[in-house]
Coordinates of C-alpha atoms in Angstrom, one line a residue:
M1 CA 25.2 -42.3 94.6
K2 CA 26.7 -40.4 91.8
G3 CA 28.9 -43.4 91.3
I4 CA 25.7 -45.5 91.8
F5 CA 23.7 -43.9 89.0
I6 CA 26.8 -44.6 86.7
K7 CA 27.3 -48.0 87.2
S8 CA 23.7 -49.0 86.3
L9 CA 24.2 -46.7 83.6
I10 CA 27.3 -49.0 82.5
K11 CA 25.5 -52.2 83.2
K12 CA 21.9 -51.8 81.2
F13 CA 23.9 -50.8 78.9
K14 CA 26.6 -53.8 78.5
D15 CA 23.3 -56.1 78.7
I16 CA 21.4 -54.7 75.4
K17 CA 22.2 -56.3 72.7
F18 CA 24.9 -55.8 70.4
R19 CA 23.2 -54.8 67.4
Y20 CA 21.5 -52.2 69.7
K21 CA 24.7 -51.0 71.1
L22 CA 26.0 -50.4 67.5
V23 CA 22.6 -47.7 66.7
I24 CA 23.2 -46.1 69.9
T25 CA 27.0 -45.6 68.9
Y26 CA 26.2 -44.4 65.5
I27 CA 23.2 -42.2 67.0
F28 CA 26.1 -40.4 69.7
I29 CA 28.6 -40.0 66.8
G30 CA 26.0 -38.8 63.1
I31 CA 24.0 -36.7 65.8
I32 CA 26.7 -34.3 66.8
P33 CA 29.4 -33.6 64.1
I34 CA 26.0 -33.1 62.1
C35 CA 24.4 -30.4 64.6
I36 CA 28.0 -29.1 64.9
L37 CA 28.0 -28.5 61.3
G38 CA 25.2 -27.5 60.8
T39 CA 25.4 -24.5 63.3
V40 CA 28.6 -23.7 61.9
S41 CA 27.4 -24.0 57.7
Y42 CA 24.1 -21.5 58.8
Q43 CA 26.5 -18.7 60.7
Q44 CA 29.2 -18.8 57.6
T45 CA 26.6 -18.9 54.5
K46 CA 24.5 -15.9 56.9
S47 CA 28.1 -14.3 57.4
M48 CA 28.9 -15.0 53.2
L49 CA 25.4 -13.5 52.3
M50 CA 25.1 -10.2 53.7
E51 CA 28.4 -9.3 52.7
H52 CA 27.9 -10.4 49.3
E53 CA 24.6 -8.2 49.5
N54 CA 26.8 -5.8 50.9
S55 CA 29.4 -5.6 47.7
N56 CA 26.4 -5.7 45.4
M57 CA 24.1 -3.1 46.4
K58 CA 27.8 -0.8 46.2
D59 CA 28.2 -1.8 43.0
Y60 CA 24.4 -0.7 42.7
V61 CA 25.3 2.4 43.6
Q62 CA 28.0 2.6 41.9
Q63 CA 27.1 1.7 39.3
S64 CA 24.1 4.2 38.3
V65 CA 26.5 7.1 39.6
M66 CA 28.6 7.0 36.9
S67 CA 25.0 6.3 34.7
L68 CA 24.2 9.8 36.0
D69 CA 27.9 11.5 35.7
N70 CA 28.2 10.5 32.1
Q71 CA 24.0 11.9 31.2
L72 CA 25.0 15.0 33.5
Q73 CA 28.0 15.5 31.6
I74 CA 27.1 15.1 28.1
Y75 CA 24.3 18.0 29.4
D76 CA 27.9 20.2 30.6
N77 CA 29.3 19.9 27.4
L78 CA 26.0 20.1 24.6
S79 CA 25.6 23.4 27.5
D80 CA 28.9 25.0 26.7
Y81 CA 28.5 24.7 23.8
I82 CA 25.9 26.8 22.8
A83 CA 26.8 29.6 26.0
Y84 CA 29.9 29.3 24.2
N85 CA 28.8 29.5 19.6
Q86 CA 29.7 31.8 18.2
T87 CA 26.4 32.2 15.7
I88 CA 24.3 32.7 19.1
A89 CA 26.6 35.0 20.7
Q90 CA 26.4 37.3 17.4
V91 CA 22.1 37.0 17.0
I92 CA 22.4 37.5 21.2
N93 CA 24.4 41.1 21.2
Y94 CA 24.1 42.0 17.2
E95 CA 21.9 45.4 17.9
Y96 CA 19.1 45.0 16.6
S97 CA 16.9 48.3 14.4
T98 CA 13.7 47.0 14.4
Y99 CA 11.2 43.8 16.0
N100 CA 10.7 42.0 12.3
E101 CA 14.9 42.3 12.2
M102 CA 14.8 40.4 15.2
Y103 CA 12.3 38.8 15.2
D104 CA 13.7 37.0 11.2
K105 CA 16.8 35.6 13.3
F106 CA 15.4 34.6 16.3
T107 CA 13.6 31.7 13.6
N108 CA 15.7 31.8 11.2
V109 CA 19.0 31.6 13.6
L110 CA 18.1 30.5 16.5
D111 CA 15.4 28.5 16.4
P112 CA 17.2 26.0 14.0
L113 CA 20.1 25.5 15.6
L114 CA 18.3 24.3 19.3
A115 CA 16.5 22.5 17.3
S116 CA 18.6 20.1 16.6
L117 CA 20.4 20.3 19.1
K118 CA 17.1 19.4 21.2
Y119 CA 17.3 16.3 18.4
F120 CA 19.5 15.1 18.6
H121 CA 19.3 15.0 22.4
S122 CA 16.1 13.8 23.7
S123 CA 15.9 13.9 26.2
V124 CA 16.2 17.5 26.5
N125 CA 12.5 19.3 26.5
Q126 CA 13.6 23.1 26.5
V127 CA 16.2 24.8 26.4
T128 CA 16.1 29.2 27.3
I129 CA 18.4 31.8 26.6
Y130 CA 17.3 34.5 28.6
T131 CA 19.5 37.7 28.7
R132 CA 18.7 41.7 28.0
N133 CA 15.8 43.5 28.1
D134 CA 15.3 45.1 25.3
F135 CA 14.4 41.4 23.8
V136 CA 11.5 40.1 23.3
K137 CA 10.4 36.8 24.2
H138 CA 10.1 34.4 21.2
D139 CA 8.9 31.2 21.9
T140 CA 10.6 29.4 24.6
T141 CA 13.9 30.1 23.1
I142 CA 14.7 33.1 24.3
A143 CA 13.7 35.7 26.9
P144 CA 14.8 39.1 28.9
L145 CA 16.0 38.6 32.0
S146 CA 13.1 39.9 33.9
T147 CA 11.5 37.0 32.7
I148 CA 13.3 35.3 35.9
E149 CA 14.0 38.1 38.5
G150 CA 13.1 37.1 42.1
Q151 CA 13.2 33.3 40.7
Y152 CA 15.1 31.7 43.6
W153 CA 18.4 29.5 41.1
Y154 CA 18.2 32.6 38.7
E155 CA 19.9 34.8 42.2
K156 CA 21.6 31.6 43.1
I157 CA 23.8 32.1 39.1
W158 CA 24.1 35.2 39.5
S159 CA 25.3 36.1 42.8
E160 CA 28.2 33.6 42.2
K161 CA 29.0 35.5 38.8
A162 CA 31.2 32.0 37.6
R163 CA 31.4 30.1 35.1
N164 CA 30.5 27.4 37.1
I165 CA 27.4 25.3 36.2
L166 CA 24.7 24.8 38.4
W167 CA 22.0 21.5 38.7
F168 CA 18.1 22.5 40.8
V169 CA 15.9 19.9 41.0
N170 CA 11.5 20.6 41.9
T171 CA 11.4 17.4 43.5
D172 CA 7.0 18.6 43.7
E173 CA 7.0 19.7 39.9
K174 CA 9.3 16.0 38.7
K175 CA 11.5 18.9 37.4
V176 CA 15.4 19.4 36.6
F177 CA 17.6 22.1 34.8
S178 CA 20.7 23.1 34.4
A179 CA 21.8 27.9 35.2
R180 CA 24.6 28.8 34.4
N181 CA 25.3 32.4 33.4
M182 CA 25.8 33.2 30.0
P183 CA 28.5 35.4 28.6
S184 CA 29.3 37.8 26.3
L185 CA 32.4 36.7 24.6
D186 CA 33.9 40.1 22.7
K187 CA 33.1 41.9 26.5
G188 CA 34.6 39.4 28.9
E189 CA 31.6 39.1 30.8
Y190 CA 28.1 37.5 31.6
D191 CA 25.1 39.2 30.4
G192 CA 23.2 35.9 30.3
V193 CA 21.3 33.4 31.6
L194 CA 21.4 29.7 29.3
Y195 CA 18.7 27.6 31.3
I196 CA 18.7 23.8 30.2
N197 CA 15.8 22.0 31.2
V198 CA 16.1 18.0 31.4
D199 CA 13.3 14.7 31.2
Y200 CA 13.1 14.0 34.9
E201 CA 12.1 10.0 34.8
E202 CA 14.4 9.0 32.2
L203 CA 17.2 10.9 34.0
F204 CA 17.3 9.0 37.2
L205 CA 16.2 5.9 34.4
P206 CA 19.7 4.1 37.0
F207 CA 17.8 4.3 40.2
T208 CA 15.4 2.2 39.2
Q209 CA 16.3 -0.6 38.3
M210 CA 18.8 -0.7 40.4
T211 CA 18.5 -4.4 41.0
S212 CA 15.4 -6.6 41.3
E213 CA 13.3 -6.2 43.8
N214 CA 13.2 -4.5 47.1
Y215 CA 14.4 -1.8 48.2
G216 CA 14.1 1.5 48.4
V217 CA 16.6 4.5 46.9
F218 CA 17.3 8.3 47.3
V219 CA 18.6 11.3 45.8
V220 CA 19.1 14.3 47.2
D221 CA 21.6 17.3 47.0
E222 CA 24.4 19.3 48.4
T223 CA 22.0 21.4 50.5
N224 CA 20.5 17.2 52.5
N225 CA 17.2 18.3 50.0
V226 CA 15.6 15.7 48.3
A227 CA 16.0 15.2 44.6
F228 CA 14.6 11.8 43.6
E229 CA 13.2 8.6 45.7
Y230 CA 11.7 5.2 44.6
N231 CA 11.2 2.2 46.4
D232 CA 10.4 -0.9 44.7
F233 CA 9.0 -3.6 47.5
K234 CA 7.1 -6.8 47.7
K235 CA 3.4 -6.6 48.1
N236 CA 4.1 -9.2 51.3
S237 CA 7.5 -7.8 52.7
G238 CA 5.0 -5.8 54.9
N239 CA 5.7 -2.2 55.4
N240 CA 9.5 -1.4 54.3
K241 CA 9.4 1.8 52.6
I242 CA 11.0 4.5 55.3
S243 CA 11.3 8.2 55.0
Y244 CA 15.0 10.3 53.9
E245 CA 14.1 11.2 58.3
E246 CA 14.1 7.8 59.5
L247 CA 17.0 6.7 56.9
E248 CA 19.1 9.0 58.0
E249 CA 18.5 7.1 61.5
E250 CA 19.0 3.8 61.2
W251 CA 22.6 5.3 58.9
S252 CA 24.0 6.8 62.0
L253 CA 22.9 3.3 64.4
L254 CA 25.8 1.3 61.3
S255 CA 27.8 4.6 62.0
N256 CA 27.9 3.7 64.9
G257 CA 28.0 0.1 65.3
Q258 CA 24.3 -0.2 66.6
A259 CA 22.4 -3.1 64.8
S260 CA 20.4 -1.1 61.9
N261 CA 16.9 -3.1 61.0
Y262 CA 18.4 -1.8 57.5
T263 CA 21.7 -2.1 55.2
I264 CA 21.9 0.7 53.7
V265 CA 24.9 1.9 50.9
N266 CA 25.6 5.2 49.2
A267 CA 28.8 7.1 47.0
V268 CA 28.2 10.1 45.5
T269 CA 28.5 12.4 42.5
N270 CA 30.6 14.5 40.9
N271 CA 28.5 17.2 40.9
E272 CA 27.7 16.6 45.5
W273 CA 25.0 14.7 44.4
T274 CA 24.3 11.8 47.3
V275 CA 22.5 8.6 46.4
W276 CA 22.0 6.8 49.4
L277 CA 21.1 3.1 49.0
Y278 CA 18.2 0.9 52.0
R279 CA 17.3 -3.2 51.4
P280 CA 15.8 -4.3 55.0
N281 CA 17.6 -7.3 56.8
S282 CA 14.2 -8.7 56.6
V283 CA 14.7 -9.5 53.0
I284 CA 18.3 -10.7 53.2
M285 CA 17.2 -12.9 55.9
D286 CA 14.6 -14.3 53.6
S287 CA 17.0 -16.9 52.0
I288 CA 18.8 -17.0 54.6
W289 CA 16.5 -18.8 56.7
S290 CA 15.3 -21.6 53.8
I291 CA 19.2 -21.6 54.0
A292 CA 17.8 -22.9 58.1
F293 CA 14.5 -25.1 56.9
L294 CA 17.0 -26.5 54.6
T295 CA 20.6 -27.7 56.9
I296 CA 17.4 -28.8 59.3
A297 CA 15.7 -30.4 56.9
V298 CA 19.4 -31.8 56.1
T299 CA 20.6 -32.8 58.8
I300 CA 17.5 -35.1 59.9
L301 CA 17.9 -37.0 56.8
C302 CA 21.2 -37.3 57.7
V303 CA 20.2 -39.0 61.8
I304 CA 17.1 -40.8 59.7
A305 CA 19.9 -42.1 57.5
S306 CA 22.3 -42.9 60.2
L307 CA 19.9 -45.3 62.1
I308 CA 18.9 -46.9 59.1
A309 CA 22.8 -47.3 58.5
A310 CA 23.6 -48.9 61.9
T311 CA 19.8 -51.0 62.5
G312 CA 21.5 -52.8 58.5
V313 CA 25.1 -53.3 59.5
S314 CA 23.9 -55.0 63.5
K315 CA 22.1 -56.8 61.2
L316 CA 24.9 -58.3 59.0
M317 CA 26.6 -58.9 61.5
V318 CA 24.3 -60.5 63.4
S319 CA 22.8 -62.5 61.0
S320 CA 24.5 -63.1 57.5
I321 CA 23.7 -66.0 56.3
E322 CA 19.4 -64.2 56.6
K323 CA 20.6 -61.7 55.6
L324 CA 22.8 -63.0 52.3
T325 CA 19.2 -65.0 51.2
D326 CA 17.2 -62.1 52.4
N327 CA 19.4 -59.7 49.3
M328 CA 19.0 -62.5 46.9
Y329 CA 14.7 -62.2 47.5
Q330 CA 15.3 -58.7 46.4
V331 CA 17.9 -58.8 43.6
E332 CA 15.3 -61.2 42.2
A333 CA 13.4 -58.7 42.7
G334 CA 14.7 -56.6 40.4
N335 CA 17.0 -53.9 43.2
M336 CA 20.2 -53.5 42.2
E337 CA 21.4 -50.9 45.0
I338 CA 22.0 -52.7 47.9
T339 CA 25.6 -53.0 49.3
I340 CA 26.8 -55.4 50.9
T341 CA 29.8 -57.4 52.3
S342 CA 31.1 -59.2 55.9
D343 CA 34.2 -58.8 57.2
N344 CA 33.7 -62.7 58.3
K345 CA 37.1 -64.7 57.3
D346 CA 34.6 -67.8 56.7
E347 CA 33.3 -69.9 53.3
V348 CA 30.6 -67.1 53.9
G349 CA 31.9 -64.3 53.7
E350 CA 33.9 -65.0 50.9
L351 CA 30.3 -65.8 49.5
I352 CA 28.8 -62.4 50.1
R353 CA 32.2 -59.9 49.6
G354 CA 31.7 -62.7 45.7
F355 CA 28.1 -61.6 45.5
G356 CA 28.5 -58.5 46.4
M357 CA 31.5 -58.0 44.2
M358 CA 29.3 -58.9 41.9
I359 CA 26.5 -56.6 42.1
E360 CA 28.9 -53.2 42.4
R361 CA 30.3 -54.9 38.8
I362 CA 26.8 -55.3 37.0
N363 CA 25.2 -51.9 38.6
L364 CA 28.4 -49.6 37.4
L365 CA 28.3 -52.0 34.1
I366 CA 24.6 -50.7 33.5
E367 CA 26.1 -46.9 35.5
E368 CA 28.4 -47.1 32.1
V369 CA 26.4 -47.4 29.5
Y370 CA 23.1 -47.4 30.5
E371 CA 22.8 -43.6 31.4
G372 CA 25.7 -43.3 29.3
K373 CA 23.5 -43.7 26.1
I374 CA 20.7 -40.7 28.2
A375 CA 23.8 -38.6 27.9
Q376 CA 24.9 -39.5 25.0
K377 CA 21.0 -39.1 23.6
E378 CA 20.3 -35.4 25.4
Y379 CA 23.9 -34.3 24.0
E380 CA 22.3 -34.8 20.4
M381 CA 19.5 -33.5 21.7
K382 CA 21.5 -30.3 22.2
A383 CA 23.1 -30.0 19.3
L384 CA 20.6 -30.3 17.5
Q385 CA 19.2 -27.4 19.4
A386 CA 22.3 -25.6 19.0
Q387 CA 21.9 -25.9 15.2
I388 CA 17.4 -25.2 14.5
N389 CA 18.6 -21.9 16.5
P390 CA 20.8 -20.2 14.3
H391 CA 20.2 -21.8 11.1
F392 CA 16.6 -20.5 11.8
L393 CA 17.2 -17.6 12.4
Y394 CA 19.5 -16.6 9.2
N395 CA 16.5 -17.7 7.4
S396 CA 14.2 -15.4 8.9
L397 CA 17.0 -12.9 7.8
S398 CA 17.0 -14.2 4.9
L399 CA 13.0 -14.2 4.7
I400 CA 13.7 -10.3 5.8
N401 CA 16.2 -9.6 2.5
W402 CA 14.2 -10.7 -0.2
K403 CA 11.1 -8.4 1.3
A404 CA 12.7 -5.0 1.9
I405 CA 14.3 -6.2 -2.4
E406 CA 10.4 -6.2 -3.1
A407 CA 9.5 -3.5 -1.5
N408 CA 12.5 -1.4 -2.7
Q409 CA 14.4 -1.0 0.4
P410 CA 17.9 -1.6 -1.0
D411 CA 19.0 0.0 3.1
I412 CA 17.0 -2.7 4.9
S413 CA 17.8 -5.1 2.5
R414 CA 22.1 -4.2 4.1
L415 CA 21.4 -4.0 7.0
T416 CA 19.9 -7.1 7.1
L417 CA 22.3 -8.6 5.4
L418 CA 25.2 -7.3 7.2
L419 CA 23.2 -8.4 10.9
S420 CA 23.7 -12.1 8.9
T421 CA 27.1 -11.7 8.1
F422 CA 27.9 -11.1 11.6
Y423 CA 25.4 -13.3 13.9
R424 CA 26.7 -15.8 11.6
T425 CA 30.5 -15.0 12.4
A426 CA 30.1 -14.7 15.4
L427 CA 27.9 -17.8 16.2
N428 CA 30.8 -19.2 14.5
R429 CA 28.8 -22.6 14.2
G430 CA 29.5 -23.3 17.9
N431 CA 33.8 -22.5 17.4
N432 CA 36.2 -20.9 19.8
I433 CA 38.4 -20.3 16.8
L434 CA 38.6 -18.8 13.9
S435 CA 40.5 -16.9 11.1
V436 CA 41.7 -13.4 10.7
R437 CA 39.4 -12.9 8.4
D438 CA 36.4 -13.8 9.5
E439 CA 37.0 -12.1 13.0
L440 CA 37.7 -9.6 10.6
N441 CA 34.4 -9.7 8.7
N442 CA 32.6 -10.3 11.8
M443 CA 34.1 -6.9 12.6
K444 CA 32.8 -4.8 9.3
S445 CA 29.2 -5.7 9.6
Y446 CA 29.4 -5.2 13.1
L447 CA 30.7 -1.4 11.8
D448 CA 28.4 -0.8 9.0
I449 CA 25.5 -1.6 11.1
Q450 CA 26.9 1.7 13.9
L451 CA 27.7 3.5 10.6
M452 CA 24.6 3.5 9.7
M453 CA 22.8 3.1 12.5
H454 CA 25.6 6.9 13.8
E455 CA 24.4 8.5 10.0
Y456 CA 27.8 7.9 9.5
E457 CA 29.0 10.2 11.7
F458 CA 32.5 8.9 12.3
D459 CA 35.1 7.1 10.7
V460 CA 36.9 4.2 10.4
E461 CA 40.4 3.2 9.4
I462 CA 41.7 -0.6 8.5
D463 CA 44.9 -1.9 8.2
V464 CA 45.3 -5.4 8.9
E465 CA 48.5 -6.8 6.9
E466 CA 47.0 -9.2 4.1
E467 CA 49.6 -11.8 5.2
M468 CA 47.8 -12.6 8.8
M469 CA 44.3 -13.2 7.0
D470 CA 44.7 -17.0 7.6
Y471 CA 45.8 -16.9 11.1
A472 CA 43.9 -18.6 13.5
T473 CA 42.3 -16.2 16.9
L474 CA 39.6 -16.1 19.0
N475 CA 36.2 -15.7 18.1
L476 CA 35.2 -12.3 19.0
I477 CA 38.0 -10.3 20.3
L478 CA 37.7 -7.4 17.6
Q479 CA 34.1 -6.5 17.6
P480 CA 33.8 -5.7 21.7
L481 CA 36.3 -4.0 21.2
V482 CA 34.9 -1.6 18.6
E483 CA 31.3 -1.3 20.1
N484 CA 33.6 -0.1 23.9
A485 CA 35.2 2.4 21.2
I486 CA 32.1 3.7 20.0
D487 CA 30.3 3.7 23.2
H488 CA 32.8 5.1 26.0
G489 CA 34.9 7.0 23.5
I490 CA 33.5 8.1 20.1
D491 CA 29.7 8.9 21.3
L492 CA 31.6 11.0 24.2
K493 CA 32.8 13.5 22.0
P494 CA 31.7 16.8 22.4
E495 CA 32.8 18.0 18.7
G496 CA 35.4 17.1 15.8
R497 CA 34.6 14.4 14.3
G498 CA 35.1 10.3 15.6
V499 CA 37.5 8.7 13.8
I500 CA 37.9 4.9 14.9
T501 CA 41.2 2.3 14.0
I502 CA 42.0 -1.0 13.6
T503 CA 45.6 -2.5 12.7
G504 CA 46.6 -5.6 12.6
R505 CA 50.4 -6.8 12.4
I506 CA 52.5 -9.8 12.4
E507 CA 56.0 -9.5 14.1
D508 CA 58.6 -12.4 15.8
G509 CA 55.4 -15.0 15.7
I510 CA 52.8 -13.0 17.1
L511 CA 49.9 -11.3 16.0
T512 CA 49.2 -7.8 17.2
F513 CA 46.3 -6.1 16.9
I514 CA 44.9 -2.0 18.0
V515 CA 41.9 -0.4 17.9
E516 CA 42.7 3.1 19.0
D517 CA 39.7 6.0 18.8
N518 CA 40.3 9.5 18.8
G519 CA 37.3 10.3 21.6
V520 CA 37.6 11.7 25.1
G521 CA 39.7 9.2 26.9
M522 CA 40.1 9.0 30.2
D523 CA 43.1 9.3 32.6
E524 CA 46.0 6.9 32.4
E525 CA 45.8 5.4 35.5
K526 CA 41.4 4.8 34.9
A527 CA 42.6 2.8 31.0
K528 CA 44.4 0.2 33.3
L529 CA 42.2 -1.1 35.0
I530 CA 39.3 -1.6 32.2
P531 CA 40.0 -5.9 31.6
T532 CA 39.9 -6.8 34.6
Q533 CA 36.5 -4.9 34.9
Q534 CA 32.9 -6.2 34.3
S535 CA 30.7 -4.2 32.2
K536 CA 28.1 -4.4 30.4
G537 CA 27.5 -7.3 27.6
Y538 CA 30.1 -8.7 25.9
G539 CA 33.1 -7.4 27.1
V540 CA 36.7 -6.0 26.9
R541 CA 37.1 -7.6 31.0
N542 CA 35.2 -11.5 28.6
V543 CA 37.7 -10.4 26.3
N544 CA 40.7 -10.1 28.2
E545 CA 40.4 -13.1 30.2
R546 CA 39.4 -15.5 27.1
I547 CA 43.1 -14.5 25.7
K548 CA 45.2 -15.2 29.2
L549 CA 43.0 -18.3 30.0
L550 CA 43.2 -20.1 26.1
Y551 CA 47.2 -19.3 25.1
G552 CA 48.9 -18.1 29.0
K553 CA 48.4 -14.8 30.7
E554 CA 51.8 -13.1 29.2
Y555 CA 48.9 -13.2 26.3
N556 CA 46.1 -10.6 27.6
L557 CA 44.5 -7.0 26.9
E558 CA 46.0 -3.6 27.0
V559 CA 44.2 -0.6 27.2
H560 CA 46.1 3.6 26.8
S561 CA 44.6 6.7 27.5
Q562 CA 44.3 10.1 27.5
V563 CA 42.0 12.5 28.2
G564 CA 40.8 14.4 25.7
V565 CA 43.7 12.7 23.2
G566 CA 41.5 8.9 22.6
T567 CA 41.7 5.6 23.8
K568 CA 44.1 3.0 22.4
C569 CA 43.3 -1.4 23.0
I570 CA 46.2 -3.4 22.2
V571 CA 46.0 -7.2 21.7
R572 CA 48.9 -9.9 21.6
M573 CA 47.9 -13.8 20.7
P574 CA 50.4 -16.3 19.6
A575 CA 50.6 -16.4 15.5
M576 CA 49.1 -20.3 14.9
K577 CA 48.0 -20.7 11.2
M578 CA 44.3 -22.4 10.7
K579 CA 44.8 -26.3 10.5

């Protein structure tokens, strides 16, 4: 029976018209590969998106943890400064004869000092020194130890008798503060407690900006208590918020290789707090479903296209003359998108091929002339827009400058001129190459603005050989390095005056620029990774990649650093005169 059925099926296939045979063949040849390709593409895309999402979440957590660690380090440096300040120690350890004398010292010495620190660190809410019980409580700056006896955090730091700075968080009151034993510099022992309360929302601000939406975050301390919680989910994404206990359950499932409803990553800060970031898999799958729908739509379109192609080819093979006549009518009607071909060796076949070549040539000419003109107009429009925007910026800055002069505001006028110079050299009329002289002017404008913003709290030394000035260099090479030196070196320097040194030399046909600072520095291993790591803004990595892209891998950016000493960035590129 099976053999008879197959023979009958074969006979029916042979009996149908040839054009229908072609259509059936096209269906089987087209649909099966398309379905296989669509399924494989969907699975591969799904896997890649999940891996990409996990990698992005790890990057978000690491960046936020780094920001939190940097902020806590600033507060710890402030705590060290107060704890070991000789002036504060003298005020605390002084034997006062009268309360008026004590009040005078507190008001004229201690209050201004602590007030200035809070001024430069606006996120610090309160600084209080708790010391000898014979002291009278003075505002929020100093108080006797008896006022905090019995506090859980006081018992913890006093029992340890250590110099370590301990951080405490009260989630209910949204309060975060550090506490430490206050050393007695002349007695070599501890006789007080330093309390620093900082802004809760500002400290944990990086965790509210980790990604655009649809995520939740927990920060837990070393005792596994939740110090900070935040979530941001779309209203139409369902109830995706979970508690920390539920998060631990989901994490245990992932750790045991089981399925979970969430993608979860974590990282530990320097003070042993753990940051957890989670996103519902359903949110990630939304983008995957759109790809699945697109795959199905493309598959259907491909099947339809195959059917149309099969029908067209079969008809062409059966009735070449009718098809040629129909094509000529379509061309007369203005349809130039048809495809005409023939394998026939007779005169009709030659006529079809000649007609098809003529149509292809016409379409090619239309594409080259008509579409080329359209593209040219678009490029001209974009170029015009690129010219208009800088002119608008310069005209606006010029107007601000004249207004500042009229208002007798020389600082505003100077800052406006510096900003205009900086953007003029940075934009460089769209050119990527400029002279060393213009690049230095760009950097100097940026430095002058930074000096004004920092109230001239650091020094700048520039030593560039005069013969280098007319050589060519890449645009925006020095400014990102100077910005990096200020943000990650000078601004974090706990004490002493910062110095940035820019040196330029030409030797053996090579231009060498060195940007050096005496900031906090870093270990050499971390410094070597700086040219390859992504950072916010223009970034050191961008400088390194542009140099290698234009001049080759033998020219690049080197970063050397030493903790507590500073950082040095060295740029080398071939010496070429400006054309």
